[in-house]
Short mmCIF file of C-alpha atoms in Angstrom, two decimals:
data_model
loop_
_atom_site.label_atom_id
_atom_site.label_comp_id
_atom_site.label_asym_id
_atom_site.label_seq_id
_atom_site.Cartn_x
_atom_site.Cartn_y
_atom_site.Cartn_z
CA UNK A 1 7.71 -57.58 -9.65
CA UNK A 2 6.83 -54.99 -12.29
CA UNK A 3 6.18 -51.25 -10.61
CA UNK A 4 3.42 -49.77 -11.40
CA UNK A 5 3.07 -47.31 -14.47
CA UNK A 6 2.49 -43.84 -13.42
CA UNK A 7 -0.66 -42.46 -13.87
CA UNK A 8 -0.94 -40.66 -17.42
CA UNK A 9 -0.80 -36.46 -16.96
CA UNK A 10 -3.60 -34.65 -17.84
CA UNK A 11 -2.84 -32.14 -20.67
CA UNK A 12 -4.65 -28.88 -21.16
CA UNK A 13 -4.79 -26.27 -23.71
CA UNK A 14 -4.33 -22.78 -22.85
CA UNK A 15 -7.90 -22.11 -23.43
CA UNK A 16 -8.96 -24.84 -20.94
CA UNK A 17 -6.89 -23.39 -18.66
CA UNK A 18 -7.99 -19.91 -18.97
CA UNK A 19 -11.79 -21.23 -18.78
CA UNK A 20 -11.06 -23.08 -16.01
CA UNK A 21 -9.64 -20.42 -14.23
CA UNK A 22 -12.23 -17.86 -15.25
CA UNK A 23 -14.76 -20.99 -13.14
CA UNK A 24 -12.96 -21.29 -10.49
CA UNK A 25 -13.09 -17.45 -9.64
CA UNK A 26 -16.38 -17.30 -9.90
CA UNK A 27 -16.45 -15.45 -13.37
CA UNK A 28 -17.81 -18.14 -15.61
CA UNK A 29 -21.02 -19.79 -15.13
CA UNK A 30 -24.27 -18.65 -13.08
CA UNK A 31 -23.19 -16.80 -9.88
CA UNK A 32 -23.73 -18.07 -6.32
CA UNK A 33 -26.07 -14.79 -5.30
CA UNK A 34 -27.83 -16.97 -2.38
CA UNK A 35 -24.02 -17.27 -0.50
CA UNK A 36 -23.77 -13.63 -1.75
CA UNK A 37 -20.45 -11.98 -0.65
CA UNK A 38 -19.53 -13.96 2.08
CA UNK A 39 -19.52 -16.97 0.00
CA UNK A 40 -17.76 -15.21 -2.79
CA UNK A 41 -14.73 -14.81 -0.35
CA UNK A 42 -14.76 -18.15 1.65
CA UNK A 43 -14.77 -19.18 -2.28
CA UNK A 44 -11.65 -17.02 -3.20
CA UNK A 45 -10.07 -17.16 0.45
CA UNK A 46 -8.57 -13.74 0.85
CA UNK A 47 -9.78 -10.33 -0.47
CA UNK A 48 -7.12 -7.61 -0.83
CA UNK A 49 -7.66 -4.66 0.70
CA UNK A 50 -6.49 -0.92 -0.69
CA UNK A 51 -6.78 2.65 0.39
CA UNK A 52 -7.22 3.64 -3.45
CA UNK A 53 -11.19 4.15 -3.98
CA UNK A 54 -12.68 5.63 -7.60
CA UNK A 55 -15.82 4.35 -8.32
CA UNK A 56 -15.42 2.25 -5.14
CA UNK A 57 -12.75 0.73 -2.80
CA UNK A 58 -11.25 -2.42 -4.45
CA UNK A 59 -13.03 -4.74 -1.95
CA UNK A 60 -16.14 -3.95 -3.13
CA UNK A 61 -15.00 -4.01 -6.60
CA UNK A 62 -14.30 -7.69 -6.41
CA UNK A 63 -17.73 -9.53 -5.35
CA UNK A 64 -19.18 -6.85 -7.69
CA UNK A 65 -17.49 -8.32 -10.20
CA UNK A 66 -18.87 -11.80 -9.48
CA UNK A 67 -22.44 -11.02 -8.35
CA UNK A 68 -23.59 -7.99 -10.21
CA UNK A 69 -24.78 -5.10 -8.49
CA UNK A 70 -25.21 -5.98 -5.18
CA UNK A 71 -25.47 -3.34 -2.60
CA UNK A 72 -22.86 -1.39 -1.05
CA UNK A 73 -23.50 -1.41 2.23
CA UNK A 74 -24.65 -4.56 1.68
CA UNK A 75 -20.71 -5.66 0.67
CA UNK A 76 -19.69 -3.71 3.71
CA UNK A 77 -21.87 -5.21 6.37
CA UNK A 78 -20.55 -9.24 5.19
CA UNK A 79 -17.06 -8.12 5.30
CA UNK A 80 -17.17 -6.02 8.96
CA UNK A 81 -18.98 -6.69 12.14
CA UNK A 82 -20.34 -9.90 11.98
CA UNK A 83 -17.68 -12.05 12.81
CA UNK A 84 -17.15 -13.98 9.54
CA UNK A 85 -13.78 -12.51 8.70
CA UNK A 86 -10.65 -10.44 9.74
CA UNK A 87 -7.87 -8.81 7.96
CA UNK A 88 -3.99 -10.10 8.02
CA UNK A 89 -1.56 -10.87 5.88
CA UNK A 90 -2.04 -12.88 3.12
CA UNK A 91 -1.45 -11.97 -0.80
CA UNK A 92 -1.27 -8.67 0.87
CA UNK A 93 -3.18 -6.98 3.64
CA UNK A 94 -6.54 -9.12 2.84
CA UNK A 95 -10.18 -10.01 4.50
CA UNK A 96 -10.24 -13.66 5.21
CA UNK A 97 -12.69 -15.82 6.12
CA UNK A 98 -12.63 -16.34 9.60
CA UNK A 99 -12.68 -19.84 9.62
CA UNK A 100 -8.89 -19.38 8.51
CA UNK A 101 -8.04 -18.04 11.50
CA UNK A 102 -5.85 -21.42 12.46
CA UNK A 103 -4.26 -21.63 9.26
CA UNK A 104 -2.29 -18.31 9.40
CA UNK A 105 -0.69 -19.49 12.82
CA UNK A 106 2.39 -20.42 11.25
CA UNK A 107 2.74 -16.61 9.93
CA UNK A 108 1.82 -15.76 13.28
CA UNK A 109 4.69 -17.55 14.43
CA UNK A 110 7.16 -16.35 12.30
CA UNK A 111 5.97 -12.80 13.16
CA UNK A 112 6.62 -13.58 17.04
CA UNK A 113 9.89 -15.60 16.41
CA UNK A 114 11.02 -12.13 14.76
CA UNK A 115 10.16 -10.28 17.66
CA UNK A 116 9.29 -7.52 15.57
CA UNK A 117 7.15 -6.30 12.37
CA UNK A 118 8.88 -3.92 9.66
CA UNK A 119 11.94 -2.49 11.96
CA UNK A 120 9.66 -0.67 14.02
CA UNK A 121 10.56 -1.06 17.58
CA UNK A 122 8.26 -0.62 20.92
CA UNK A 123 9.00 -0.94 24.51
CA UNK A 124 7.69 -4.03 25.97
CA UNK A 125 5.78 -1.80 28.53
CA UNK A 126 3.76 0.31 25.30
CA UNK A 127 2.78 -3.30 24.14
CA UNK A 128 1.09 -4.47 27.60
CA UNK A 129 -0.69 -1.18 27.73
CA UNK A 130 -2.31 -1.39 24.27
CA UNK A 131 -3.47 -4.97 25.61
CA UNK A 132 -4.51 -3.87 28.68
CA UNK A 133 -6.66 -1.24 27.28
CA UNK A 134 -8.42 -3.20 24.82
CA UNK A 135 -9.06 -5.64 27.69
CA UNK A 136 -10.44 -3.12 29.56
CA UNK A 137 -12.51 -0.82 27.24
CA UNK A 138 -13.22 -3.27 23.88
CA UNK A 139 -12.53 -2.81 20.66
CA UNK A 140 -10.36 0.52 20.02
CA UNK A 141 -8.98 2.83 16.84
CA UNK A 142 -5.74 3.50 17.11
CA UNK A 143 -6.91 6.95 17.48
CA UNK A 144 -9.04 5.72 20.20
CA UNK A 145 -6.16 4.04 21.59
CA UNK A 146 -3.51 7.30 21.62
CA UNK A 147 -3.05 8.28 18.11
CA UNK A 148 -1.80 6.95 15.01
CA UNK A 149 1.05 8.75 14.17
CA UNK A 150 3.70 10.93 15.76
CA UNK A 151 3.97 13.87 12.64
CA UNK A 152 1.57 13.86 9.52
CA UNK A 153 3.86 11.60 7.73
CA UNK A 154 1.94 8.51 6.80
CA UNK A 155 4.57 6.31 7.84
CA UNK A 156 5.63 8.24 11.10
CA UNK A 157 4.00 5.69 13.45
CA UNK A 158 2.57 6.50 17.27
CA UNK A 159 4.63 4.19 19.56
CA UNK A 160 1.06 2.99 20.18
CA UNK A 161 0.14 2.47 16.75
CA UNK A 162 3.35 0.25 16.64
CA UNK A 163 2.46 -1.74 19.26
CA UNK A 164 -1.14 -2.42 18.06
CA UNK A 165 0.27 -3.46 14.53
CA UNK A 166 2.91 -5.83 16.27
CA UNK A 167 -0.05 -7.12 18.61
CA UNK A 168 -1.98 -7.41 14.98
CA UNK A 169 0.72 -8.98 13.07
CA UNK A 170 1.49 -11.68 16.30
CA UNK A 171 -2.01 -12.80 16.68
CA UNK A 172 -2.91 -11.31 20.25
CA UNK A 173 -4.93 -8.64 18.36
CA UNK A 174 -7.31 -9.19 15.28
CA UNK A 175 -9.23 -6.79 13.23
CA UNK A 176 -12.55 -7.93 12.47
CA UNK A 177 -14.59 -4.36 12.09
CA UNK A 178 -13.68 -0.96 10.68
CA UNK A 179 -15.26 2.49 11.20
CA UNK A 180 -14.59 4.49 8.84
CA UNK A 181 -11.39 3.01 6.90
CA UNK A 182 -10.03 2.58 10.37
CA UNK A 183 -9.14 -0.40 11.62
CA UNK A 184 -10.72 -1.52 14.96
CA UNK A 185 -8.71 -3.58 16.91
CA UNK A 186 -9.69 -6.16 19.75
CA UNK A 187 -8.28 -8.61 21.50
CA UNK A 188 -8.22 -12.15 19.30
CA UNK A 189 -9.44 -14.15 22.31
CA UNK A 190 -12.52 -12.18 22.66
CA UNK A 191 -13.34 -11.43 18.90
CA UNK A 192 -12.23 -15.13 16.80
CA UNK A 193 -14.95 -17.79 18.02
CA UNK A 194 -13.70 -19.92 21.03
CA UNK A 195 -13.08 -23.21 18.49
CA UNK A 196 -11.22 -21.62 16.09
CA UNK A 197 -8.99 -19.12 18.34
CA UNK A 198 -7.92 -22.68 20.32
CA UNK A 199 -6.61 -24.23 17.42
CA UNK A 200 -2.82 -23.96 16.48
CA UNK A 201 -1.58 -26.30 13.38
CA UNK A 202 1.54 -27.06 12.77
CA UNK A 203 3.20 -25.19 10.19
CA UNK A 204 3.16 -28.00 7.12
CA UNK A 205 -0.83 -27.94 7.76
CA UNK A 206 -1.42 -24.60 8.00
CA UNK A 207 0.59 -23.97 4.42
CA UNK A 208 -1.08 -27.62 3.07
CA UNK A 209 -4.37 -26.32 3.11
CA UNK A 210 -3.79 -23.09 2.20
CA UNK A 211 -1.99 -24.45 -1.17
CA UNK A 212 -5.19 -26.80 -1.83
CA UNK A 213 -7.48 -23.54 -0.90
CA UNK A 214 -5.48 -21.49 -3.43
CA UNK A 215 -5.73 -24.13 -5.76
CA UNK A 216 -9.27 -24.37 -5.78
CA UNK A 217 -9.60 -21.04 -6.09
CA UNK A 218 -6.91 -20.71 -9.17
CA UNK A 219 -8.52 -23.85 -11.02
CA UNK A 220 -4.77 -24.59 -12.68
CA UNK A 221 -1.79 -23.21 -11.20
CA UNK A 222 2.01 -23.08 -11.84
CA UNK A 223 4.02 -23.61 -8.72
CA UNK A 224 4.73 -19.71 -8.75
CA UNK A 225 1.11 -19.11 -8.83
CA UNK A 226 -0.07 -21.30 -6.11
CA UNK A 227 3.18 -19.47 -3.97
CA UNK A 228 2.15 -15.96 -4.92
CA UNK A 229 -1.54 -16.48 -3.62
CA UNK A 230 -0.80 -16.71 -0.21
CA UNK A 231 2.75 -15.59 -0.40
CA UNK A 232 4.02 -18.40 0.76
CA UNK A 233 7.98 -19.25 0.72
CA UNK A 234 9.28 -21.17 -2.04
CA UNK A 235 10.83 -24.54 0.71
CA UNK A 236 7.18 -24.02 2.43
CA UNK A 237 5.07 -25.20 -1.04
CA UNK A 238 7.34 -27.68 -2.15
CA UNK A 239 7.59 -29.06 1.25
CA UNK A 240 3.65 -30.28 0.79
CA UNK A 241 2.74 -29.56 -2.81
CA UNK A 242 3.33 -33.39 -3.49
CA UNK A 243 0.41 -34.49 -1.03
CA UNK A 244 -2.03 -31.05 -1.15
CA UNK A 245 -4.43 -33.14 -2.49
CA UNK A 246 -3.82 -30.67 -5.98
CA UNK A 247 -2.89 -33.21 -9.01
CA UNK A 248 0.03 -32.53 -11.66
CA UNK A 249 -1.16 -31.37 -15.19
CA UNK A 250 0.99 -29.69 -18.23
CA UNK A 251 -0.93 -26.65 -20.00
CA UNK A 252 -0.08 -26.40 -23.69
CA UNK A 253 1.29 -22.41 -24.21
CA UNK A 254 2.41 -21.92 -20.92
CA UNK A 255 5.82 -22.26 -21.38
CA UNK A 256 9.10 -20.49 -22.75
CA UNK A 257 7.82 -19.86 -26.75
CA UNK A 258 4.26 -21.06 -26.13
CA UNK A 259 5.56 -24.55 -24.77
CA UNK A 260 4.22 -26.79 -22.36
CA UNK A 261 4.81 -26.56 -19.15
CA UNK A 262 3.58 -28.03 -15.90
CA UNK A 263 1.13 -27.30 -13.47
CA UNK A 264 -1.38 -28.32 -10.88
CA UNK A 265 -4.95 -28.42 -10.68
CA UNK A 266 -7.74 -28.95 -8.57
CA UNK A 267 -9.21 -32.07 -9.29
CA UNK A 268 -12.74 -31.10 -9.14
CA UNK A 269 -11.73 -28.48 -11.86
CA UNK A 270 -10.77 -31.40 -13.94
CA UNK A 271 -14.42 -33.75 -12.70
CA UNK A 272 -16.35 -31.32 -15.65
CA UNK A 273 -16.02 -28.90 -18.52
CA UNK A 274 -16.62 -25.73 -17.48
CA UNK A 275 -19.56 -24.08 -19.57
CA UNK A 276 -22.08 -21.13 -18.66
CA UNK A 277 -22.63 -17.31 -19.01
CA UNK A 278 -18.96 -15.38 -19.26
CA UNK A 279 -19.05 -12.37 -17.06
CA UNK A 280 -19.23 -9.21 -18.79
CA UNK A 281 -17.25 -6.62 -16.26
CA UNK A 282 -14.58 -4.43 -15.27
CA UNK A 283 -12.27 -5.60 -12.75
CA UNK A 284 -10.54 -3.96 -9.65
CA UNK A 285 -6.33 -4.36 -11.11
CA UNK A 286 -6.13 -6.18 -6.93
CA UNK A 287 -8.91 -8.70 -8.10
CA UNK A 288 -7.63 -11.74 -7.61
CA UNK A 289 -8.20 -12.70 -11.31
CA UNK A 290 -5.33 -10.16 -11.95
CA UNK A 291 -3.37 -9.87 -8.88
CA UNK A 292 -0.50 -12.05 -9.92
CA UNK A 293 0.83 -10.39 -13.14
CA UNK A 294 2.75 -12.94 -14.52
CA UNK A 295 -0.36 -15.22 -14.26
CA UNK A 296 -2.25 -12.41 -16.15
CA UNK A 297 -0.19 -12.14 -18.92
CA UNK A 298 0.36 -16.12 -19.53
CA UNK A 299 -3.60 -16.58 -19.38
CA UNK A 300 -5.15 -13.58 -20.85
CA UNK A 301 -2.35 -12.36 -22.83
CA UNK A 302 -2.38 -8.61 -21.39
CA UNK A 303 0.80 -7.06 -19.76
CA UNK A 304 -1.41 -5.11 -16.89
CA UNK A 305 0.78 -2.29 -14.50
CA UNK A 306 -1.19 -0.34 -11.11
CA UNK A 307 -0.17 3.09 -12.49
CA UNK A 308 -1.41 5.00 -9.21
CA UNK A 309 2.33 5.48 -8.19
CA UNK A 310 3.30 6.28 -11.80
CA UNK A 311 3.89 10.09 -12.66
CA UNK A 312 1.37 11.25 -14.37
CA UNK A 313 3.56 11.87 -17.39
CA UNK A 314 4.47 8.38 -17.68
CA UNK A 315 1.22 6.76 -17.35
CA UNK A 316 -0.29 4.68 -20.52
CA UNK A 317 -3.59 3.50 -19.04
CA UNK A 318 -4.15 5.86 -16.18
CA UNK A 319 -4.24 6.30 -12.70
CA UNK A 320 -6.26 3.11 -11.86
CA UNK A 321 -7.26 1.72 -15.19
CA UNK A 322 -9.26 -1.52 -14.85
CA UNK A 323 -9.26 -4.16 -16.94
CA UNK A 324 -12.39 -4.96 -18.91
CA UNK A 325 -13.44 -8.59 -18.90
CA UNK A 326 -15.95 -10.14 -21.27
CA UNK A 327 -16.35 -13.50 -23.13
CA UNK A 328 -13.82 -14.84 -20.97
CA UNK A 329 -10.90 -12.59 -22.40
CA UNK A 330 -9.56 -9.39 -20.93
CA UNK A 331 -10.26 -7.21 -23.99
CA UNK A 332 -9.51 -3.41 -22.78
CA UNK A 333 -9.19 -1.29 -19.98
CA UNK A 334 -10.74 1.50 -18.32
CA UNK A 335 -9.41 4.42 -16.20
CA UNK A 336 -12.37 5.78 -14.13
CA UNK A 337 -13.65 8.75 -12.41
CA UNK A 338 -16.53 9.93 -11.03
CA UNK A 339 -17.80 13.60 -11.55
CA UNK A 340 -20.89 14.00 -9.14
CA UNK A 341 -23.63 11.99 -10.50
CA UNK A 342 -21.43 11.05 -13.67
CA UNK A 343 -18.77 7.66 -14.30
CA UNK A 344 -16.12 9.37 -16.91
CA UNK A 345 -14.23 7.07 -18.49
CA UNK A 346 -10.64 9.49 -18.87
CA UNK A 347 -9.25 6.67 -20.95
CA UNK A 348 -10.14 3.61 -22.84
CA UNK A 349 -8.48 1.19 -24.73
CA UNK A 350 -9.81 -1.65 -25.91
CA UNK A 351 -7.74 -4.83 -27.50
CA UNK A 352 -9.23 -7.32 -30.07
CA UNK A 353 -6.41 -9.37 -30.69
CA UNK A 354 -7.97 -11.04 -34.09
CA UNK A 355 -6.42 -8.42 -36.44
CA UNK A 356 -8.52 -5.85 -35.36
CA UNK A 357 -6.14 -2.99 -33.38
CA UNK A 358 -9.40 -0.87 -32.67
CA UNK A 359 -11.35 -3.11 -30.76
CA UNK A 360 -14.38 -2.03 -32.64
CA UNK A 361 -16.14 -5.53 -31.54
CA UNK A 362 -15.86 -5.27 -27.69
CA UNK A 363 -17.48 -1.70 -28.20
CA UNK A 364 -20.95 -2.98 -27.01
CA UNK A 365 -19.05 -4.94 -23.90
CA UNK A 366 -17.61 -1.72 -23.21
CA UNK A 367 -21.07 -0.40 -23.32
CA UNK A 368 -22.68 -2.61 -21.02
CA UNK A 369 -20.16 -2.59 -17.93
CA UNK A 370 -19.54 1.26 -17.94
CA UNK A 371 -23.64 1.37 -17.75
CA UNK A 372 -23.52 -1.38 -15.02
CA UNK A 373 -20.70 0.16 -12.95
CA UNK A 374 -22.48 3.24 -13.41
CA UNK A 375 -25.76 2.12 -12.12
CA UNK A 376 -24.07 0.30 -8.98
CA UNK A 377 -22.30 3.64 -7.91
CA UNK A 378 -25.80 5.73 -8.07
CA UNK A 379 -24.59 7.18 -11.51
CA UNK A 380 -26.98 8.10 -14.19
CA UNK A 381 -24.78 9.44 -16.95
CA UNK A 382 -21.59 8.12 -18.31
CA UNK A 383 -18.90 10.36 -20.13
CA UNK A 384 -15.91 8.70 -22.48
CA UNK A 385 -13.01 11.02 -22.28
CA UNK A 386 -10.14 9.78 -24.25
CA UNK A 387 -10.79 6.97 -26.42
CA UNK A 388 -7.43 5.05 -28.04
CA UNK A 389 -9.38 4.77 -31.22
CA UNK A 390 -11.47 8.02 -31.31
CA UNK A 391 -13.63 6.10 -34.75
CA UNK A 392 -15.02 4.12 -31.86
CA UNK A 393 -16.89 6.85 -30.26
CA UNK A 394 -19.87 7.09 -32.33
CA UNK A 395 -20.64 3.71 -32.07
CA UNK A 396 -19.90 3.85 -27.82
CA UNK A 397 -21.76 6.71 -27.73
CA UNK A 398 -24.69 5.45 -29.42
CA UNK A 399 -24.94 2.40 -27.06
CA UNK A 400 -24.54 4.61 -23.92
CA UNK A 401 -26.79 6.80 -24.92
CA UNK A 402 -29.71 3.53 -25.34
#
């Protein structure tokens, strides 16, 4: 008996892929403003979280990237409070949906099989009081719970604040609210809904899902970018990559010297071309778009760097430049401030990458998200500082000025 042929491989070019992609994070095509931001990050599946804020804190940065202008506290009031999501470990420290809840039970586990979370250690008795008190009086601060820290070191942890990270990181304390950039802890069998907190998968389904979630959210992935998403270990993908339900594809350009190389893709990604309205935007450098900077550079082209915990001296871009996102390509970035009721842009560059160094044609994109991002953050004027190509300020000027 003959075997069966396999089935042909799909092969992409590198601007399908990038188009694709640019879908399946929600920055192609009309956005979903009726799910609004909760259905922007069931969509995307985790949300990383940062302490930097300029014109706003990068979780707000991301569904404004995909919805427009939506409120502030509007943002703040679908991530916190509601129930719909807590914070753990994911690409990063992330909001998840909480519907995830079972699938991070094999980190959980790993966490508890450890017996302990970044070297810090806590007496057995510390951890049973932190429990007892949230049992006892709700959900707690860690300031409301004995302190934070022990000096004014950042790092120099409470004994307390130990054991409520540990509790955190094991799963018998979840974060699902946050007053004031301060975490609120509570016990995960009061705050994660009854059906969800019951349910424990074993460790190949908790990582299969999360590969086919990450997938769906990439569009087309290498195997490196469907591990970085979620973190995941290299023997826990290719343990279940074969049967995520994801299909095998080869991307024209994504290889060594603009070869092909393989990937895998959703297959509703593949089901239709994607077509609509390109988002014109800047983009928080922890958007997911961006967050995995090999990734970046292989679709867009552009070698982007966080330069918050670069000297000064050494920066190119600036403290937290942001990459500028229009017609589907990454064509600049920006490195914002805000001076009272003003957005100042201390540096732009812009790239064109058709022979033209200055960027003179994204000038008008440039335009129109500095006066968006202005708008959302209740500015009325916006002021370029330092321009790479200082020809293009009449013309940016001009258009900000409209």
């Amino acid at each position: 008996m003959t075997a069966a042929a396999p089935a042909p491989v799909t092969v992409l070019s590198a601007d399908d892929a990038r188009r694709i992609a640019l879908r399946a994070q929600g920055l192609m095509g009309a956005p979903d403003r009726r799910s609004g931001v909760r259905g922007v990050l069931r969509h995307l599946g985790a949300v990383q979280l940062d302490t930097i804020s300029v014109l706003a804190r990068s979780h707000e940065l991301v569904p404004y990237a995909r919805l427009g202008a939506v409120g502030r506290p509007a943002v703040e009031a679908a991530y916190w409070g509601a129930g719909t999501s807590f914070e753990y470990w994911s690409h990063a420290a992330c909001i998840l949906p909480v519907e995830e809840w079972p699938l991070f039970a094999f980190r959980r586990r790993r966490y508890r099989d450890r017996g302990r979370v970044w070297n810090h250690q806590v007496t057995p008795e510390t951890y049973r009081h932190v429990l007892d008190k949230l049992r006892a009086e709700g959900p707690l601060t860690s300031t409301e719970l004995g302190g934070a820290k022990k000096t004014s070191e950042w790092w120099d942890w409470s004994d307390t604040k130990i054991a409520v990270e540990r509790a955190l990181a094991f799963g018998d304390v979840v974060c699902t609210d946050r007053r004031s950039w301060k975490r609120v802890y509570a016990l995960a069998e009061q705050a994660i809904p009854e059906a969800l907190f019951g349910q424990e998968p074993g460790d190949a389904d908790c990582v299969r899902t999360l590969v086919a979630q990450a997938g769906a959210a990439l569009g087309v992935a290498t195997r490196a970018d469907l591990q970085d998403y979620h973190r995941l270990r290299a023997e826990e993908l290719d343990a279940v990559l074969a049967d995520s339900g994801l299909v095998p594809v080869e991307v024209a350009g994504w290889g060594p010297d603009g070869a092909t190389a393989p990937a895998w893709a959703d297959p509703a990604a593949l089901a239709t071309a994607p077509r609509g309205r390109h988002r014109t935007t800047l983009l928080s450098p922890f958007d997911s778009l961006v967050w995995d900077r090999p990734r970046t550079e292989r679709i867009f082209g552009m070698t982007h760097r966080l330069e918050a915990y670069t000297p000064k001296d050494k920066r190119v871009h600036g403290y937290f430049a942001m990459p500028l996102l229009a017609g589907g390509r990454l064509v600049g970035r920006v490195d914002p401030a805000r001076e009272g009721r003003t957005l100042v842009a201390r540096q732009v560059s812009l790239v064109d990458g058709r022979g033209d160094a200055s960027g003179a044609r994204h000038v008008e994109a440039l335009a129109t998200a500095l006066r968006e991002a202005a708008s959302w953050v209740g500015c009325d004027a916006v002021r370029a500082e330092t321009l790479h190509d200082e020809r293009l300020r009449p013309a940016l000027e001009k258009l900000l000025a409209d």
